[in-house]
């Protein structure tokens, strides 16, 4: 049973930075690509960033491009998402996901097999 647990969300002010973390368990973490998505109220889940199993390749979506850095530490079984210059419109639930079957840096929700429960990020103006 794979479990993904996100942490690091909370209430921040506009222009703040925040780092989210995800700790997977139940699978050999280092073998699989990982991704981050978010879901704004009333909207579909949106791709933010993904990282290959080795960490050698990353891919970013357009919505927060230039303000994100995804990284992973396979020795510590963690994947992180650093976010900067946060805006009130970044208020959303942020999800970590693991892809078992896709190569490289997948960026569609359907490419991912396991999801965390999400962590809420609220950005105040």
C-alpha positions as a LaTeX table, in Angstrom:
\begin{tabular}{lrrr}
\hline
Residue & $x$ (\AA) & $y$ (\AA) & $z$ (\AA) \\
\hline
Unk1 & 0.00 & 0.00 & 0.00 \\
Unk2 & 1.51 & 3.27 & $-1.14$ \\
Unk3 & 0.96 & 6.32 & 1.02 \\
Unk4 & 1.97 & 9.86 & 0.18 \\
Unk5 & 1.88 & 12.43 & 2.94 \\
Unk6 & 2.27 & 16.10 & 2.14 \\
Unk7 & 3.37 & 18.69 & 4.66 \\
Unk8 & 4.36 & 22.32 & 4.80 \\
Unk9 & 1.13 & 24.01 & 3.85 \\
Unk10 & $-0.38$ & 26.85 & 5.82 \\
Unk11 & $-1.20$ & 30.54 & 5.81 \\
Unk12 & 1.35 & 32.88 & 4.27 \\
Unk13 & 1.36 & 36.44 & 3.03 \\
Unk14 & 1.69 & 37.58 & $-0.55$ \\
Unk15 & 5.29 & 37.53 & $-1.82$ \\
Unk16 & 6.29 & 34.95 & 0.79 \\
Unk17 & 8.05 & 31.72 & $-0.04$ \\
Unk18 & 7.00 & 28.26 & 1.09 \\
Unk19 & 8.37 & 24.75 & 0.73 \\
Unk20 & 6.10 & 21.74 & 0.58 \\
Unk21 & 7.36 & 18.25 & 1.25 \\
Unk22 & 6.07 & 14.79 & 0.44 \\
Unk23 & 7.08 & 11.58 & 2.13 \\
Unk24 & 6.10 & 8.45 & 0.19 \\
Unk25 & 6.04 & 5.00 & 1.72 \\
Unk26 & 5.17 & 1.52 & 0.56 \\
Unk27 & 7.16 & 1.51 & $-2.69$ \\
Unk28 & 10.76 & 1.93 & $-3.71$ \\
Unk29 & 10.56 & 5.68 & $-3.96$ \\
Unk30 & 13.76 & 6.10 & $-5.95$ \\
Unk31 & 12.38 & 4.11 & $-8.89$ \\
Unk32 & 9.50 & 6.41 & $-9.79$ \\
Unk33 & 8.77 & 9.85 & $-11.12$ \\
Unk34 & 7.06 & 12.26 & $-8.76$ \\
Unk35 & 4.87 & 15.25 & $-9.39$ \\
Unk36 & 3.08 & 18.13 & $-7.73$ \\
Unk37 & $-0.37$ & 19.38 & $-8.64$ \\
Unk38 & $-2.78$ & 21.85 & $-7.15$ \\
Unk39 & $-6.52$ & 22.32 & $-7.18$ \\
Unk40 & $-8.07$ & 25.73 & $-6.84$ \\
Unk41 & $-11.62$ & 25.99 & $-5.51$ \\
Unk42 & $-14.08$ & 24.90 & $-8.18$ \\
Unk43 & $-11.37$ & 24.04 & $-10.71$ \\
Unk44 & $-9.69$ & 20.95 & $-12.12$ \\
Unk45 & $-6.44$ & 19.59 & $-10.75$ \\
Unk46 & $-3.56$ & 21.50 & $-12.32$ \\
Unk47 & $-0.05$ & 20.27 & $-13.05$ \\
Unk48 & 2.77 & 22.21 & $-11.40$ \\
Unk49 & 6.01 & 20.25 & $-11.63$ \\
Unk50 & 7.46 & 16.77 & $-12.01$ \\
Unk51 & 10.83 & 15.16 & $-11.48$ \\
Unk52 & 12.29 & 11.96 & $-12.91$ \\
Unk53 & 13.21 & 9.01 & $-10.73$ \\
Unk54 & 16.86 & 10.04 & $-10.59$ \\
Unk55 & 16.18 & 13.74 & $-10.16$ \\
Unk56 & 18.10 & 14.44 & $-13.35$ \\
Unk57 & 15.12 & 15.82 & $-15.25$ \\
Unk58 & 12.44 & 18.26 & $-14.18$ \\
Unk59 & 9.45 & 19.74 & $-15.95$ \\
Unk60 & 7.27 & 22.67 & $-14.97$ \\
Unk61 & 3.76 & 23.68 & $-15.89$ \\
Unk62 & 2.96 & 27.19 & $-17.01$ \\
Unk63 & 0.87 & 28.44 & $-14.11$ \\
Unk64 & 3.67 & 28.98 & $-11.60$ \\
Unk65 & 6.65 & 28.68 & $-13.92$ \\
Unk66 & 9.66 & 30.63 & $-12.72$ \\
Unk67 & 8.43 & 30.51 & $-9.13$ \\
Unk68 & 8.87 & 26.79 & $-8.48$ \\
Unk69 & 11.71 & 24.40 & $-7.82$ \\
Unk70 & 11.07 & 20.68 & $-7.49$ \\
Unk71 & 13.70 & 18.44 & $-5.94$ \\
Unk72 & 14.02 & 15.00 & $-4.42$ \\
Unk73 & 16.26 & 13.22 & $-1.98$ \\
Unk74 & 16.11 & 9.51 & $-2.71$ \\
Unk75 & 18.22 & 8.67 & 0.33 \\
Unk76 & 15.68 & 10.38 & 2.60 \\
Unk77 & 12.58 & 9.40 & 0.60 \\
Unk78 & 11.34 & 12.93 & 0.18 \\
Unk79 & 10.29 & 15.17 & $-2.67$ \\
Unk80 & 9.95 & 18.91 & $-2.18$ \\
Unk81 & 8.40 & 21.85 & $-3.95$ \\
Unk82 & 9.84 & 25.28 & $-3.26$ \\
Unk83 & 7.45 & 28.10 & $-4.12$ \\
Unk84 & 8.36 & 31.77 & $-4.20$ \\
Unk85 & 6.60 & 35.12 & $-4.70$ \\
Unk86 & 3.30 & 33.58 & $-3.71$ \\
Unk87 & 0.11 & 35.37 & $-4.73$ \\
Unk88 & $-3.42$ & 35.22 & $-3.33$ \\
Unk89 & $-4.48$ & 33.37 & $-6.49$ \\
Unk90 & $-2.08$ & 30.57 & $-5.54$ \\
Unk91 & $-4.44$ & 29.66 & $-2.72$ \\
Unk92 & $-5.24$ & 25.99 & $-3.32$ \\
Unk93 & $-4.84$ & 22.46 & $-2.09$ \\
Unk94 & $-1.46$ & 21.11 & $-3.22$ \\
Unk95 & $-1.00$ & 17.41 & $-3.99$ \\
Unk96 & 1.98 & 15.13 & $-4.31$ \\
Unk97 & 1.72 & 12.20 & $-6.73$ \\
Unk98 & 3.74 & 9.15 & $-7.76$ \\
Unk99 & 3.87 & 7.68 & $-11.26$ \\
Unk100 & 4.58 & 3.95 & $-11.47$ \\
Unk101 & 4.34 & 3.47 & $-15.22$ \\
Unk102 & 5.42 & 6.71 & $-16.89$ \\
Unk103 & 8.98 & 7.51 & $-17.91$ \\
Unk104 & 10.69 & 10.85 & $-17.56$ \\
Unk105 & 8.69 & 13.73 & $-16.19$ \\
Unk106 & 4.97 & 13.03 & $-16.64$ \\
Unk107 & 2.59 & 15.94 & $-16.45$ \\
Unk108 & $-0.94$ & 14.64 & $-16.84$ \\
Unk109 & $-3.00$ & 13.59 & $-13.84$ \\
Unk110 & $-3.74$ & 10.30 & $-15.61$ \\
Unk111 & $-0.02$ & 9.48 & $-15.65$ \\
Unk112 & $-0.02$ & 9.22 & $-11.87$ \\
Unk113 & $-1.02$ & 6.19 & $-9.88$ \\
Unk114 & $-0.91$ & 7.36 & $-6.28$ \\
Unk115 & $-1.90$ & 10.64 & $-4.67$ \\
Unk116 & $-1.57$ & 12.25 & $-1.30$ \\
Unk117 & $-4.50$ & 13.82 & 0.50 \\
Unk118 & $-3.20$ & 17.29 & $-0.16$ \\
Unk119 & $-2.05$ & 20.22 & 1.93 \\
Unk120 & $-3.81$ & 23.56 & 1.93 \\
Unk121 & $-1.85$ & 26.69 & 1.08 \\
Unk122 & $-3.59$ & 29.98 & 1.76 \\
Unk123 & $-1.98$ & 33.19 & 0.57 \\
Unk124 & $-3.31$ & 36.40 & 2.08 \\
Unk125 & $-2.98$ & 39.79 & 0.41 \\
\hline
\end{tabular}
